[in-house]
Every structure is written in C-alpha cells, then in structure tokens.
Amino acid sequence: MDIEQSADACGGLAWISQRLFEVEGRLATDLDDGKPLDDRARLLLARSSRRHGQHAQWWRAALPDSPALAGAERVRPPTDAWVRLLAHLEGAAPTEALAAIYEVALPQLAFVIEHLGQELLPVSDGAVIRIARMVAADLAEEQYDSREVWNTPSVPSDDGLEELASGFADDYREKRWPPLVTLPR
C-alpha cells in the first residue's frame, strides 16, 4: 500500500470513527426519542462513543502532513455504503440504531480494519499498524461487552438492516476500500 492509499484509508476510518462518535453519543444522552434505551445500553454507547472519538483522533494523526498529499481533505466518506449506513443511524429510532450499530457498523468496521492490517508493512506503516491494533482491540471488547446488552443475531434483524449490510458487498468487489486491499474470495 503506498502513502496515498494509506492516507485514504486513514481518512476514511477517521470519518467513520467521527460519525460513530457523534451518533453513539447522541443515542447515549437522548432521553426524549420515543422508546428510550435502557441504562446498560446507554452506558455501553457512552463508552463506545468516547472510544470512537479517540479513534478518530488517532486516524487523523496518522494522516500525512505534507501539503502535496492534502491529508485533511482525505477525511471523507470512504464509500456509499458507509454514507447510507450512517444516514440510517441518524434517522433511526434508538433501538433500530442500536441494532444497526451492533449488527452492521461494528462488524463491517472490524472487517475493514482486519483486512487493512494485512496490507500494511511494518517499516513504512508502523504507526498505522499500531492504531489498527488498538482500534481492533477496542472493537472486539465492545462487541464482547455488547452481548450482555444487545443479543446480536448472526443475520441482521430486519430487511432494512439486511439491505444495508449487503450494500457493503460492493466495497469488496472491484472498487474496494480501503484502496487496493485484496480480500480473500
């Protein structure tokens, strides 16, 4: 992976992390939205939101600071599937948003980070490798802790989530993200 591809990956991951920080933070503190979430779910979302905020800072710090590479401009939606998913989270009722987070967003994010790590080289991508490992550990812990709060089924709970999840299949075809990550078939 060259420096531009690495920058695109870090920028996309910064965008995802920032958006998850915002959405989960809102869900953790929003008490007036229809059926409110229980305290355990709100606590999990509050902790997760803070972590995603930290992850966004780490990914931004990994962006190149060369004006020629325009690192800050690379913080943008990585794919249409991520845009659709985050838009869904913004407009969904709290319980529907919680389902989308734990059934679609976090598994997809963990998948991307796992496969990104396989494309990085220790000599040139050491900082990004460390960030990816820390983020992966946080995601694994969150998915584990969520089992007490949210019993995640292996298939999304409704047709809308299944459609959102299947939208990521295009990310893993010819125009993949992160750039040039070769995924096993």
Short mmCIF file of C-alpha atoms in Angstrom, two decimals:
data_model
loop_
_atom_site.label_atom_id
_atom_site.label_comp_id
_atom_site.label_asym_id
_atom_site.label_seq_id
_atom_site.Cartn_x
_atom_site.Cartn_y
_atom_site.Cartn_z
CA MET A 1 0.00 0.00 0.00
CA ASP A 2 1.50 3.35 -0.97
CA ILE A 3 1.31 6.54 1.08
CA GLU A 4 -1.71 7.89 -0.80
CA GLN A 5 -3.67 4.67 -0.32
CA SER A 6 -2.72 4.62 3.35
CA ALA A 7 -3.84 8.24 3.68
CA ASP A 8 -7.17 7.43 2.01
CA ALA A 9 -7.66 4.50 4.40
CA CYS A 10 -6.82 6.63 7.46
CA GLY A 11 -9.05 9.45 6.24
CA GLY A 12 -11.98 7.12 5.66
CA LEU A 13 -11.52 5.47 9.05
CA ALA A 14 -11.31 8.91 10.71
CA TRP A 15 -14.61 9.86 9.05
CA ILE A 16 -16.31 6.62 10.17
CA SER A 17 -14.98 6.94 13.72
CA GLN A 18 -16.05 10.58 13.97
CA ARG A 19 -19.56 9.79 12.77
CA LEU A 20 -19.89 6.83 15.18
CA PHE A 21 -18.69 9.11 17.99
CA GLU A 22 -21.45 11.59 17.16
CA VAL A 23 -24.26 9.07 16.65
CA GLU A 24 -23.48 6.93 19.69
CA GLY A 25 -23.00 9.99 21.87
CA ARG A 26 -26.41 11.29 20.83
CA LEU A 27 -28.04 7.92 21.49
CA ALA A 28 -26.39 7.65 24.90
CA THR A 29 -27.71 11.01 26.04
CA ASP A 30 -31.04 11.27 24.19
CA LEU A 31 -33.88 10.59 26.62
CA ASP A 32 -36.77 12.10 24.66
CA ASP A 33 -36.73 9.99 21.50
CA GLY A 34 -39.66 7.58 21.56
CA LYS A 35 -38.72 4.38 23.39
CA PRO A 36 -35.59 5.29 25.35
CA LEU A 37 -32.74 2.81 25.65
CA ASP A 38 -32.14 1.16 28.99
CA ASP A 39 -29.31 2.34 31.22
CA ARG A 40 -26.96 -0.53 30.29
CA ALA A 41 -27.29 0.23 26.59
CA ARG A 42 -26.76 3.95 27.17
CA LEU A 43 -23.68 3.25 29.29
CA LEU A 44 -22.22 0.98 26.60
CA LEU A 45 -22.93 3.60 23.92
CA ALA A 46 -21.38 6.39 26.01
CA ARG A 47 -18.15 4.41 26.47
CA SER A 48 -18.13 3.37 22.84
CA SER A 49 -18.72 6.95 21.69
CA ARG A 50 -15.72 8.18 23.65
CA ARG A 51 -13.58 5.43 22.16
CA HIS A 52 -14.67 6.24 18.61
CA GLY A 53 -13.81 9.89 19.28
CA GLN A 54 -10.32 8.81 20.35
CA HIS A 55 -10.03 6.55 17.31
CA ALA A 56 -10.94 9.47 15.02
CA GLN A 57 -8.10 11.49 16.59
CA TRP A 58 -5.65 8.61 16.10
CA TRP A 59 -6.62 8.14 12.45
CA ARG A 60 -6.31 11.88 11.84
CA ALA A 61 -2.87 11.88 13.48
CA ALA A 62 -1.77 9.16 11.04
CA LEU A 63 -2.60 11.32 8.02
CA PRO A 64 0.40 12.71 6.15
CA ASP A 65 1.17 16.33 6.94
CA SER A 66 2.61 17.07 3.51
CA PRO A 67 0.65 19.78 1.66
CA ALA A 68 1.10 17.74 -1.51
CA LEU A 69 -0.83 14.82 0.00
CA ALA A 70 -3.63 17.02 1.47
CA GLY A 71 -4.19 14.74 4.46
CA ALA A 72 -7.06 16.73 5.97
CA GLU A 73 -9.00 16.56 2.70
CA ARG A 74 -8.90 12.76 2.85
CA VAL A 75 -11.23 12.69 5.87
CA ARG A 76 -14.35 11.89 3.91
CA PRO A 77 -16.87 9.10 3.46
CA PRO A 78 -15.00 6.08 2.13
CA THR A 79 -17.92 4.51 0.25
CA ASP A 80 -21.61 4.98 -0.46
CA ALA A 81 -22.39 2.01 1.80
CA TRP A 82 -20.91 3.86 4.79
CA VAL A 83 -22.81 7.02 3.88
CA ARG A 84 -26.10 5.07 3.71
CA LEU A 85 -25.42 3.27 6.99
CA LEU A 86 -24.55 6.43 8.92
CA ALA A 87 -27.55 8.25 7.44
CA HIS A 88 -29.73 5.36 8.61
CA LEU A 89 -28.24 5.63 12.12
CA GLU A 90 -29.00 9.35 12.19
CA GLY A 91 -32.66 8.92 11.33
CA ALA A 92 -33.47 5.66 13.10
CA ALA A 93 -35.28 5.20 16.38
CA PRO A 94 -32.86 4.40 19.23
CA THR A 95 -33.48 0.65 19.25
CA GLU A 96 -33.19 0.46 15.45
CA ALA A 97 -29.97 2.49 15.55
CA LEU A 98 -28.59 0.18 18.25
CA ALA A 99 -29.36 -2.83 16.05
CA ALA A 100 -27.64 -1.21 13.06
CA ILE A 101 -24.57 -0.37 15.13
CA TYR A 102 -24.08 -3.88 16.52
CA GLU A 103 -25.33 -5.88 13.55
CA VAL A 104 -23.82 -3.89 10.69
CA ALA A 105 -21.49 -0.99 11.57
CA LEU A 106 -19.15 -2.61 14.08
CA PRO A 107 -18.78 -5.93 12.23
CA GLN A 108 -18.06 -4.05 8.97
CA LEU A 109 -15.57 -1.75 10.69
CA ALA A 110 -13.80 -4.71 12.33
CA PHE A 111 -13.69 -6.46 8.94
CA VAL A 112 -12.12 -3.44 7.23
CA ILE A 113 -9.50 -2.99 9.95
CA GLU A 114 -8.60 -6.68 9.95
CA HIS A 115 -8.01 -6.69 6.21
CA LEU A 116 -6.29 -3.32 6.23
CA GLY A 117 -3.75 -4.73 8.69
CA GLN A 118 -2.84 -7.44 6.19
CA GLU A 119 -1.84 -4.83 3.60
CA LEU A 120 0.40 -2.71 5.83
CA LEU A 121 4.18 -3.02 6.06
CA PRO A 122 5.94 -2.64 9.44
CA VAL A 123 8.73 -0.45 8.02
CA SER A 124 6.56 2.17 6.34
CA ASP A 125 3.22 1.77 8.15
CA GLY A 126 4.24 1.16 11.76
CA ALA A 127 2.06 3.92 13.25
CA VAL A 128 -0.99 2.85 11.25
CA ILE A 129 -0.44 -0.79 12.29
CA ARG A 130 -0.37 0.24 15.98
CA ILE A 131 -3.54 2.30 15.58
CA ALA A 132 -5.30 -0.53 13.74
CA ARG A 133 -4.36 -2.98 16.51
CA MET A 134 -5.63 -0.68 19.26
CA VAL A 135 -8.87 0.04 17.40
CA ALA A 136 -9.37 -3.68 16.67
CA ALA A 137 -8.90 -4.48 20.37
CA ASP A 138 -11.44 -1.81 21.35
CA LEU A 139 -13.95 -3.11 18.79
CA ALA A 140 -13.52 -6.70 19.99
CA GLU A 141 -14.08 -5.60 23.59
CA GLU A 142 -17.14 -3.60 22.61
CA GLN A 143 -18.64 -6.48 20.67
CA TYR A 144 -18.00 -8.79 23.62
CA ASP A 145 -19.49 -6.36 26.16
CA SER A 146 -22.48 -5.72 23.92
CA ARG A 147 -23.61 -9.34 24.27
CA GLU A 148 -24.97 -8.54 27.72
CA VAL A 149 -26.87 -5.54 26.39
CA TRP A 150 -27.65 -6.48 22.82
CA ASN A 151 -28.03 -10.10 21.79
CA THR A 152 -26.65 -9.75 18.30
CA PRO A 153 -28.09 -12.25 15.86
CA SER A 154 -25.90 -13.63 13.08
CA VAL A 155 -28.18 -12.10 10.46
CA PRO A 156 -29.46 -8.53 10.64
CA SER A 157 -32.77 -8.32 12.47
CA ASP A 158 -34.85 -6.82 9.69
CA ASP A 159 -34.90 -6.35 5.94
CA GLY A 160 -33.65 -2.76 6.18
CA LEU A 161 -30.52 -3.83 8.04
CA GLU A 162 -30.00 -6.77 5.73
CA GLU A 163 -30.10 -4.38 2.78
CA LEU A 164 -27.60 -2.04 4.50
CA ALA A 165 -25.30 -4.98 5.24
CA SER A 166 -25.50 -6.30 1.70
CA GLY A 167 -24.61 -2.82 0.43
CA PHE A 168 -21.09 -3.44 1.68
CA ALA A 169 -20.62 -6.28 -0.82
CA ASP A 170 -19.85 -3.65 -3.47
CA ASP A 171 -16.99 -2.40 -1.29
CA TYR A 172 -15.35 -5.79 -1.64
CA ARG A 173 -15.60 -6.05 -5.41
CA GLU A 174 -13.50 -4.24 -7.98
CA LYS A 175 -13.61 -0.76 -6.42
CA ARG A 176 -12.68 -1.80 -2.92
CA TRP A 177 -11.99 0.28 0.13
CA PRO A 178 -9.53 0.68 1.75
CA PRO A 179 -7.72 1.17 -1.54
CA LEU A 180 -6.25 -1.92 -3.13
CA VAL A 181 -6.91 -4.16 -0.17
CA THR A 182 -7.03 -7.66 -1.61
CA LEU A 183 -9.77 -9.62 0.06
CA PRO A 184 -9.91 -13.42 0.06
CA ARG A 185 -12.62 -14.91 -2.11
#
